mmCIF file of C-alpha atoms and ligand atoms in Angstrom:
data_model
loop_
_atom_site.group_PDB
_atom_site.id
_atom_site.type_symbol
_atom_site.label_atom_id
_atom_site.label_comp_id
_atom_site.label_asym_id
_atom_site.label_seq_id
_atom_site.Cartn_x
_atom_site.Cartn_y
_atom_site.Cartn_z
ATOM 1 C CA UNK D 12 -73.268 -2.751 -20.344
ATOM 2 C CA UNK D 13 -73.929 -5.378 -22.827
ATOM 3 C CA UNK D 14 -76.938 -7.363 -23.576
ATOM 4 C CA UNK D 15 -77.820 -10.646 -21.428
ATOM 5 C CA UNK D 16 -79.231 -13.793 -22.580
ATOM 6 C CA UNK D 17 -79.291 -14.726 -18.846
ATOM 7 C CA UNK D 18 -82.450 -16.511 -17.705
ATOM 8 C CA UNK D 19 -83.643 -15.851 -13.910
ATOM 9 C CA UNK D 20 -85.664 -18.723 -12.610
ATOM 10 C CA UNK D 21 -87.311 -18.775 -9.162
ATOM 11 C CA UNK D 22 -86.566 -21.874 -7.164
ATOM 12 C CA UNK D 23 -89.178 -21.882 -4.600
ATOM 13 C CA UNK D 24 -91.336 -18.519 -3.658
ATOM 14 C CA UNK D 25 -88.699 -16.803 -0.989
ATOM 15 C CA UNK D 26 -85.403 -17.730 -2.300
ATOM 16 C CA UNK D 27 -83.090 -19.051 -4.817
ATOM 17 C CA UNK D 28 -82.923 -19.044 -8.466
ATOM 18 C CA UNK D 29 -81.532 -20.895 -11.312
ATOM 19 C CA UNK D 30 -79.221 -19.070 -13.692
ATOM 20 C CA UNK D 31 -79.927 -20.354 -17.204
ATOM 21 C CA UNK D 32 -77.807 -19.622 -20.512
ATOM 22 C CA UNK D 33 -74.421 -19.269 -18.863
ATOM 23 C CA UNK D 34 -71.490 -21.854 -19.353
ATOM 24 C CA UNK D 35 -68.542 -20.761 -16.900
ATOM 25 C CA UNK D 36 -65.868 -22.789 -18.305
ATOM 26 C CA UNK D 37 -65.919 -19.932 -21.047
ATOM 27 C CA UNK D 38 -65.241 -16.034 -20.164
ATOM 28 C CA UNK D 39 -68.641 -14.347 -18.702
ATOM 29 C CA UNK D 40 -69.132 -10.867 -20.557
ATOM 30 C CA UNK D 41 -69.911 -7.674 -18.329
ATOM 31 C CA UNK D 42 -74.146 -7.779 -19.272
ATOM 32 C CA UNK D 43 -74.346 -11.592 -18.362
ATOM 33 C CA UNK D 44 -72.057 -10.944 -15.268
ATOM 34 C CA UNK D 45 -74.321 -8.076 -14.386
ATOM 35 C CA UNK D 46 -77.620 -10.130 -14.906
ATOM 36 C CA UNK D 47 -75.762 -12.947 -12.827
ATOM 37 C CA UNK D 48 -75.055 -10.476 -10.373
ATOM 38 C CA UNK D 49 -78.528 -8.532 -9.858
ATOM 39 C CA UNK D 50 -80.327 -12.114 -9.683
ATOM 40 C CA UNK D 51 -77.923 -13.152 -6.506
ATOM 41 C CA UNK D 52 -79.291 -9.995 -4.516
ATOM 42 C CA UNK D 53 -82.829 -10.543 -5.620
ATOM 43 C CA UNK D 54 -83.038 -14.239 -4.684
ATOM 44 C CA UNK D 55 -79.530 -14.536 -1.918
ATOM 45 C CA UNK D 56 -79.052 -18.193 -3.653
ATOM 46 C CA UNK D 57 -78.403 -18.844 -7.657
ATOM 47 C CA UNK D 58 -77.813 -22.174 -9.010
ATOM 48 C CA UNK D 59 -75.826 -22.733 -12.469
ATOM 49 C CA UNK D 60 -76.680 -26.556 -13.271
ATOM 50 C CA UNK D 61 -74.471 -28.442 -15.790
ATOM 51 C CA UNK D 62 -71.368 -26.824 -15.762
ATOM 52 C CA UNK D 63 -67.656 -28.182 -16.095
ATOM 53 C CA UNK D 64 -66.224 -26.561 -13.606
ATOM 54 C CA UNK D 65 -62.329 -26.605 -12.896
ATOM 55 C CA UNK D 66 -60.560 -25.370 -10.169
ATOM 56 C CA UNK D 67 -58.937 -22.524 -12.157
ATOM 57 C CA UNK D 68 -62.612 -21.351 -13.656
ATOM 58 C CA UNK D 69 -64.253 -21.959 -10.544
ATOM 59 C CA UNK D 70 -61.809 -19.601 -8.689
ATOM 60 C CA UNK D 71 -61.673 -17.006 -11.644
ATOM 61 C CA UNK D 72 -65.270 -16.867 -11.556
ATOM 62 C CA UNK D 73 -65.233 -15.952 -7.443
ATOM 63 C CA UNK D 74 -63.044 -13.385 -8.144
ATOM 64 C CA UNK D 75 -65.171 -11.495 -9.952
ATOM 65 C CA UNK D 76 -67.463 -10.733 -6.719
ATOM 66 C CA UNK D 77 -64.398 -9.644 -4.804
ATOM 67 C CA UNK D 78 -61.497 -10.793 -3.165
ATOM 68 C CA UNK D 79 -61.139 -14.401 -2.184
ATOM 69 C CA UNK D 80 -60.776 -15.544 1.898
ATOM 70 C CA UNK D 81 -57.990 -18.000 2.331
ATOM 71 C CA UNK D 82 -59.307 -21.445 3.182
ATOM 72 C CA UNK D 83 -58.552 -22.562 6.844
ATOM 73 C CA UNK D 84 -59.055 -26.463 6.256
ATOM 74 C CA UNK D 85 -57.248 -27.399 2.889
ATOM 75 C CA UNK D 86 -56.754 -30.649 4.070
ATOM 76 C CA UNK D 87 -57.636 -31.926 0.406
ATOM 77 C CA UNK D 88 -55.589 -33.025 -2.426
ATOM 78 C CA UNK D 89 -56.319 -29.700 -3.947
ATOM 79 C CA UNK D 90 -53.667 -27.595 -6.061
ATOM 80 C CA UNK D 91 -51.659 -25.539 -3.515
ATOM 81 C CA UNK D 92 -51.819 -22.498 -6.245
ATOM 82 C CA UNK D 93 -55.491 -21.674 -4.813
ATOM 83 C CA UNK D 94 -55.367 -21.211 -1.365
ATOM 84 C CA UNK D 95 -58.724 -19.998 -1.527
ATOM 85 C CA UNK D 96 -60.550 -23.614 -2.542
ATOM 86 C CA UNK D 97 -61.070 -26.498 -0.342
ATOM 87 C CA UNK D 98 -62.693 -29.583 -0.702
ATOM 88 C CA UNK D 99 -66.472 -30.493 1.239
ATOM 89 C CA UNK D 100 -66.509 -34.452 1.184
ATOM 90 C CA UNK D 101 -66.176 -37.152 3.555
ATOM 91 C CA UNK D 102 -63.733 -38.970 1.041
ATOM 92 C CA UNK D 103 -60.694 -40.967 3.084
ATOM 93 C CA UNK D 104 -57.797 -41.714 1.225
ATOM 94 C CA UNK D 105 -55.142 -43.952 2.908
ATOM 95 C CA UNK D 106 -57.021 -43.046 6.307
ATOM 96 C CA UNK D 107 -56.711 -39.501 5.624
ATOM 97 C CA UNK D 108 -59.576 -36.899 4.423
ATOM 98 C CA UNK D 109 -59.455 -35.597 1.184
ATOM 99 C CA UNK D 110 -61.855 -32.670 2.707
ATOM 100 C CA UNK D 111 -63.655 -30.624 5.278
ATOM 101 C CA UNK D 112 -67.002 -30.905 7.105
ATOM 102 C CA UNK D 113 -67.127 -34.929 6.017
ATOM 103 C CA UNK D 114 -69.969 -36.673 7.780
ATOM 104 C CA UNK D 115 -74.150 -36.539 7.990
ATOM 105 C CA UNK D 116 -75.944 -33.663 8.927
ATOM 106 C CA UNK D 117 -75.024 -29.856 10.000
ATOM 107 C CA UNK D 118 -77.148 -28.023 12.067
ATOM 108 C CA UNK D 119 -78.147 -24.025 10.041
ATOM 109 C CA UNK D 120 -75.563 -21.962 10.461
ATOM 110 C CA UNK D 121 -74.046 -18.651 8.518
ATOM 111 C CA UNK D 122 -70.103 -19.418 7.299
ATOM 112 C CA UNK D 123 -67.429 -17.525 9.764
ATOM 113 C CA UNK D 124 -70.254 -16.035 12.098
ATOM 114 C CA UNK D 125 -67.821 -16.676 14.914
ATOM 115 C CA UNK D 126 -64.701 -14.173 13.271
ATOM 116 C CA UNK D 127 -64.686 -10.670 13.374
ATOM 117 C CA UNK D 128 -65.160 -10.123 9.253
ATOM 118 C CA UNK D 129 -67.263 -13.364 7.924
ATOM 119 C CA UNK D 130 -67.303 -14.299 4.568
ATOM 120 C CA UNK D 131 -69.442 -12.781 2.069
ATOM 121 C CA UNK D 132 -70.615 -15.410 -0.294
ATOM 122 C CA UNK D 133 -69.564 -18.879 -0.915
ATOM 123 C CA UNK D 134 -69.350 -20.756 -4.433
ATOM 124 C CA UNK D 135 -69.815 -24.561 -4.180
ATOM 125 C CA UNK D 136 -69.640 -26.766 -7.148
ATOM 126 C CA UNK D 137 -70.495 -30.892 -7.147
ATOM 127 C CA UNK D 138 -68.102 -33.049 -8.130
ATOM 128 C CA UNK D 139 -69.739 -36.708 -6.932
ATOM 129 C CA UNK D 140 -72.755 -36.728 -4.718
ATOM 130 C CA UNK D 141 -74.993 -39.777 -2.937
ATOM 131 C CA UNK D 142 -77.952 -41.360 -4.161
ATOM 132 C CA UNK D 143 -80.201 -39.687 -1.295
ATOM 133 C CA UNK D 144 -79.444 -37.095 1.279
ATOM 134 C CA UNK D 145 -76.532 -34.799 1.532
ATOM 135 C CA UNK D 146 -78.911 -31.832 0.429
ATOM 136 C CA UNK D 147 -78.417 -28.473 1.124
ATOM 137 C CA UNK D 148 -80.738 -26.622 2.820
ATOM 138 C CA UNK D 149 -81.022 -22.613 2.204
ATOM 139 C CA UNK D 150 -82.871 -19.936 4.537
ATOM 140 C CA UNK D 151 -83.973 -16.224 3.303
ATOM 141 C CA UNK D 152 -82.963 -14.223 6.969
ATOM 142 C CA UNK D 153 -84.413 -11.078 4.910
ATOM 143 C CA UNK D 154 -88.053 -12.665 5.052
ATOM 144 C CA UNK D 155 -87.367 -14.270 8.810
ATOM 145 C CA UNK D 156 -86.186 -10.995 10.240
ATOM 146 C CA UNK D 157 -89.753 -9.052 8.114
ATOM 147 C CA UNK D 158 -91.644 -11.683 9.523
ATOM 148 C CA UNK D 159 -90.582 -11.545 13.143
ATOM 149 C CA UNK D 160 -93.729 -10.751 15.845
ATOM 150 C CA UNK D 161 -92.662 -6.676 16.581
ATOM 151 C CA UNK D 162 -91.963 -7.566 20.626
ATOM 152 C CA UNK D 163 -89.563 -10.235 19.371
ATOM 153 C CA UNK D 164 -87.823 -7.729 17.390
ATOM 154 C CA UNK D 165 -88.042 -4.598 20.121
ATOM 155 C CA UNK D 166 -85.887 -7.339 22.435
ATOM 156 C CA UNK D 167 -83.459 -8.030 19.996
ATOM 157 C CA UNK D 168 -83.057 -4.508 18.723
ATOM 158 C CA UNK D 169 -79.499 -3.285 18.692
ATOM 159 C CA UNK D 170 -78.244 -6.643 20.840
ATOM 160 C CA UNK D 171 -75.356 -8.573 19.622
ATOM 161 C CA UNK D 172 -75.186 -12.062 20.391
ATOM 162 C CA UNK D 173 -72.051 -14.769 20.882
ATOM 163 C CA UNK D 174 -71.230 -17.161 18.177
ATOM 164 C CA UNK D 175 -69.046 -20.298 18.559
ATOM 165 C CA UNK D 176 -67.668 -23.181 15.905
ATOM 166 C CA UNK D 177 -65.929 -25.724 17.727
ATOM 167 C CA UNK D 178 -64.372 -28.264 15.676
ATOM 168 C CA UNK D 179 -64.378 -31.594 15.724
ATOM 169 C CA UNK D 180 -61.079 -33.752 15.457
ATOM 170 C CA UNK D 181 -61.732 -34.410 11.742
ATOM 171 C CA UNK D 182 -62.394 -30.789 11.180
ATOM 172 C CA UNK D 183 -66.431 -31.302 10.894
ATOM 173 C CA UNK D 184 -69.038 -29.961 13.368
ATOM 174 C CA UNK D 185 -68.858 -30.158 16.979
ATOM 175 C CA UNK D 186 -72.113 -29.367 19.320
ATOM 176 C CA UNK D 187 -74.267 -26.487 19.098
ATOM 177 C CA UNK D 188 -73.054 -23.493 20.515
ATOM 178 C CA UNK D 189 -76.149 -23.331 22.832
ATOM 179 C CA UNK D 190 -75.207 -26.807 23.965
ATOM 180 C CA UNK D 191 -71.241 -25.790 24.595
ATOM 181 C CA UNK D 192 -71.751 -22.414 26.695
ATOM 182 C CA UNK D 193 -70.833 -21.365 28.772
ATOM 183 C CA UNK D 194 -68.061 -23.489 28.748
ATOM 184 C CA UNK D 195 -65.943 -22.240 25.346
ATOM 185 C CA UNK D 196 -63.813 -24.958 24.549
ATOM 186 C CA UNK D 197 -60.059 -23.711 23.679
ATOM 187 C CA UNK D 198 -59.877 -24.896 20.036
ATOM 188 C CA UNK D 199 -63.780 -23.162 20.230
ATOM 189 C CA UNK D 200 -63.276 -19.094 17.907
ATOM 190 C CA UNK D 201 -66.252 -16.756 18.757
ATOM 191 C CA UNK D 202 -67.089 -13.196 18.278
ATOM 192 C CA UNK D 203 -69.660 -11.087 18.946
ATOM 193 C CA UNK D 204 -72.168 -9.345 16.233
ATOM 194 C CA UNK D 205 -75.468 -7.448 15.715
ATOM 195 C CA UNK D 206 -78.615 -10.137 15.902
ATOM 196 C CA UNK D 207 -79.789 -8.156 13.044
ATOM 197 C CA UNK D 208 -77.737 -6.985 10.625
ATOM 198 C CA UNK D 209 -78.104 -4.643 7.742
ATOM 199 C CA UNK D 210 -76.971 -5.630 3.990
ATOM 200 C CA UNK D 211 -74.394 -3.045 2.662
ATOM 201 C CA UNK D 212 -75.556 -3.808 -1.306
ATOM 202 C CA UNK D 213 -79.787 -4.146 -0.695
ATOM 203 C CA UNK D 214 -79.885 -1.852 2.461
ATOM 204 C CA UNK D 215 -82.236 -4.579 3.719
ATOM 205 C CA UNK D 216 -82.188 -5.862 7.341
ATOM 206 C CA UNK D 217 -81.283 -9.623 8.246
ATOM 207 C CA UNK D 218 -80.975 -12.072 11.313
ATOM 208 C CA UNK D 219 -77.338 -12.746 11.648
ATOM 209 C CA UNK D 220 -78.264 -15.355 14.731
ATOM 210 C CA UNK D 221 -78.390 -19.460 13.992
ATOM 211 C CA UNK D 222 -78.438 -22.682 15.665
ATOM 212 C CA UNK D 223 -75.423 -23.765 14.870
ATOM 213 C CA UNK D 224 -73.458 -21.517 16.114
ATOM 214 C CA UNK D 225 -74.917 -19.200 18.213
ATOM 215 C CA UNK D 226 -74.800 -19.388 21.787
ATOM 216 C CA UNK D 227 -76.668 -16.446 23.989
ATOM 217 C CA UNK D 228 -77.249 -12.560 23.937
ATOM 218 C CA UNK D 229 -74.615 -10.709 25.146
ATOM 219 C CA UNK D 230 -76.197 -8.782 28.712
ATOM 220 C CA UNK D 231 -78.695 -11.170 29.035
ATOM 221 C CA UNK D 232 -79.605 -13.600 31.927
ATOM 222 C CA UNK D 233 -79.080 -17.002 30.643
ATOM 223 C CA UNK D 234 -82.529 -18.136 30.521
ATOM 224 C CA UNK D 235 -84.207 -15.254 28.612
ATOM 225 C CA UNK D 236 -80.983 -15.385 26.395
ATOM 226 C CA UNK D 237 -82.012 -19.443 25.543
ATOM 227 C CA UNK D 238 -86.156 -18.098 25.164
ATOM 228 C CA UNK D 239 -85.418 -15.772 22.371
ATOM 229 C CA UNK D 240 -83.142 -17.760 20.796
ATOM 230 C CA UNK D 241 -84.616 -20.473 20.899
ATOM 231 C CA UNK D 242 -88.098 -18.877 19.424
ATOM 232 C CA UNK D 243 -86.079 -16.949 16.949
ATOM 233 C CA UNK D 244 -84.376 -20.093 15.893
ATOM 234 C CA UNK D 245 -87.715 -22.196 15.224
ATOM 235 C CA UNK D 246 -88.763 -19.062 13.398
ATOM 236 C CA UNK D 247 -86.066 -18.682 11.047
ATOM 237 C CA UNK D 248 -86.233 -22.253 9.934
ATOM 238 C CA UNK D 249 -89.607 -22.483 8.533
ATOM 239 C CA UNK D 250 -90.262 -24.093 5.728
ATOM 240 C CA UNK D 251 -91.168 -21.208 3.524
ATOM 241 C CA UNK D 252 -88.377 -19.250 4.352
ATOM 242 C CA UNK D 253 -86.180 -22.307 2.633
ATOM 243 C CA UNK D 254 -85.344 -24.376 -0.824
ATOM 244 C CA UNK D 255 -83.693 -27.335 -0.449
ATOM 245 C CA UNK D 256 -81.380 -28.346 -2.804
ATOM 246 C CA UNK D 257 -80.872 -31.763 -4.313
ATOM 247 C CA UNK D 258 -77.317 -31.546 -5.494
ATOM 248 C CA UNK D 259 -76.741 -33.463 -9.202
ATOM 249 C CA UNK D 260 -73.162 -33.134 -10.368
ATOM 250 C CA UNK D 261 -71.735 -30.683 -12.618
ATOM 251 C CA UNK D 262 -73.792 -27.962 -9.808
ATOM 252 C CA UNK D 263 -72.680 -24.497 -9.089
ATOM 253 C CA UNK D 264 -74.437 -22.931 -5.953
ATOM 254 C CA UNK D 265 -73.397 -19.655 -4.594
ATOM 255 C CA UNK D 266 -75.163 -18.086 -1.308
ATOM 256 C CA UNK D 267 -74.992 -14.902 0.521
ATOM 257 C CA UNK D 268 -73.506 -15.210 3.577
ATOM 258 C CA UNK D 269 -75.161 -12.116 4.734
ATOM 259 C CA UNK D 270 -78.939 -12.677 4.309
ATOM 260 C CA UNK D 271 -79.017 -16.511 4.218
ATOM 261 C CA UNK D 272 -78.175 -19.336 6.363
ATOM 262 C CA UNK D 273 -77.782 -23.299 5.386
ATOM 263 C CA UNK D 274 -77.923 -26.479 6.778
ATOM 264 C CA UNK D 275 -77.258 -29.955 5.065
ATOM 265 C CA UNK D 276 -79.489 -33.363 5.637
ATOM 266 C CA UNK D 277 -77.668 -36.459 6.437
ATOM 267 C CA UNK D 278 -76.363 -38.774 3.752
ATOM 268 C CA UNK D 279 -75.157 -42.882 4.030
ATOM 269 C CA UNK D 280 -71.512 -42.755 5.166
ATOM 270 C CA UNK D 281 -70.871 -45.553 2.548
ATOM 271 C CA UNK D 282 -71.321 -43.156 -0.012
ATOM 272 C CA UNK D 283 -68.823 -40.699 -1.323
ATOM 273 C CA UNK D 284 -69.521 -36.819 -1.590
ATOM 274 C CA UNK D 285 -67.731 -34.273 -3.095
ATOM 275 C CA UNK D 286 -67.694 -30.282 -3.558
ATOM 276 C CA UNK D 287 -65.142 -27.836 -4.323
ATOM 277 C CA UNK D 288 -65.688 -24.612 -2.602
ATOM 278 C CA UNK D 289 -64.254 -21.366 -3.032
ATOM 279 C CA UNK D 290 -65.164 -18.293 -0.213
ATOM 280 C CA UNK D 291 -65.181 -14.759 -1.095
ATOM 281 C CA UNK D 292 -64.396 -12.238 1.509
ATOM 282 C CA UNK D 293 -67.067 -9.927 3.383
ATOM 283 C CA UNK D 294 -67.029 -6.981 5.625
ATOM 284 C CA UNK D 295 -67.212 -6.471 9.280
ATOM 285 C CA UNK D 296 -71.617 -7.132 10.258
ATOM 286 C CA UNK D 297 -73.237 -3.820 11.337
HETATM 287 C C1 SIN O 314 -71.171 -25.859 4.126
HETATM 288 O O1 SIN O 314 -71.735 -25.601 5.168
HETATM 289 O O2 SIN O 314 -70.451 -25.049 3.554
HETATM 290 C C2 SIN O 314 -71.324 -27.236 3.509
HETATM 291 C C3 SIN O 314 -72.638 -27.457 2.843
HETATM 292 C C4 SIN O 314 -72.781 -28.855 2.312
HETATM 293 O O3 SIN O 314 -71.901 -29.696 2.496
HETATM 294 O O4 SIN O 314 -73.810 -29.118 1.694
#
């Protein structure tokens, strides 16, 4: 391995840091890769400000953790040579989105928590961004599952729990899943998996729940399915379990999928926003 001249800095004290010293539009040699690499399971979030990011590099550079997920929603005015990019923005051009999940707020949520083999990481880079809002907000589900009271994790020990994403007509977020069942609306995926799951790289253990998309225990009544969700929820999204990110442009953020969830604050609709994101696959929860 070669030598580094990767810098690690925290972003706030349970997760996220900033990668310094690394420009991506230029090759990334195997030390910095493996610096880059060993700071994204110590902190589940890394940030890479300033870059000039194209699709090609941006892609390249996602390869590198593993194989790429086809995107679902490339209703964008992407190249068609990456099928594994799509655009985040609320852009409309001639009436028609240039991108997915457009408009205001999202509720926390893990990517693809309602398929069978969810998505590993995600790499999102900022291409134009509003003067306020539009954040992204970032959860450590290592330090929320540690810090759960011990009867809250004997109930929830081995149970799997149902998660929904319904989609709204312009491919953004529909209700919360809590909010939707039992009823599961017919354009509505779901899958079941562990409420805690274990990471294959740290070993560590992890909520896998959220309130986004997950709607109740599997076995359980529905009302002591909505109290322990509902308390695990609140948990979970404490404020020192999070960083919030104020997004400037030329941003790279990537996030484990695994031990992290997200959320993003509202934004004016009159302003335009605009990420490229590229998804790299992940491995069946257990
Ligand atoms: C996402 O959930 O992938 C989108 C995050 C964002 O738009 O900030």
């Amino acid at each position: 391995m070669g030598q580094s001249a990767v810098g690690v800095h925290k972003l706030a004290p349970e997760i996220g840091a900033e990668i310094t010293g690394v420009d991506l539009s230029q090759p990334v040699g195997e030390g910095d890769f493996a610096a880059i690499t060993q700071a994204f399971h110590d902190h589940c979030v890394i940030l890479l400000r300033g870059q000039q990011l194209d699709e090609p590099h941006q892609v390249a550079f996602a390869e590198r953790f593993g194989p790429l997920a086809r995107a679902v929603n490339r209703n964008s005015g992407l190249s068609q040579q990456y099928s594994s990019s799509f655009l985040i923005s609320n852009v409309r051009e001639n009436g028609q989105l240039i991108g997915a999940l457009p408009d205001g707020e999202m509720l926390f949520h893990s990517d693809q928590c309602y398929v069978e083999r969810p998505c590993m990481a995600a790499l999102l880079y900022s291409i134009e961004i509003p003067s306020q809002g539009g954040d992204t907000l970032f959860a450590n589900m290592y330090r929320a599952y540690e810090t759960l009271p011990q009867e809250l994790k004997a109930k929830i020990d081995g149970a799997k729990a149902i998660n929904i994403f319904e989609y709204n007509e312009e491919g953004g977020y529909g209700d919360a899943a809590m909010d939707l069942y039992p009823q599961i609306p017919p354009n509505a995926k779901h899958y079941a998996h562990p409420i805690v799951r274990t990471h294959p790289v740290t070993g560590r253990k992890a909520l896998y729940v959220n309130r986004g998309m997950t709607a109740c225990i599997e076995g359980l009544a529905r009302a002591e399915s909505d109290e322990i969700l509902r308390r695990i929820f609140d948990h979970q999204e404490r404020p020192e379990f999070q960083y919030v990110h104020r997004w400037r442009v030329g941003d790279l953020i990537m996030w484990d999928n695994r031990c992290t969830l997200h959320a993003r604050s509202d934004f004016p609709a009159t302003e335009r926003r605009i990420l490229r994101r590229v998804t790299v696959l992940g491995e069946v929860p257990a």
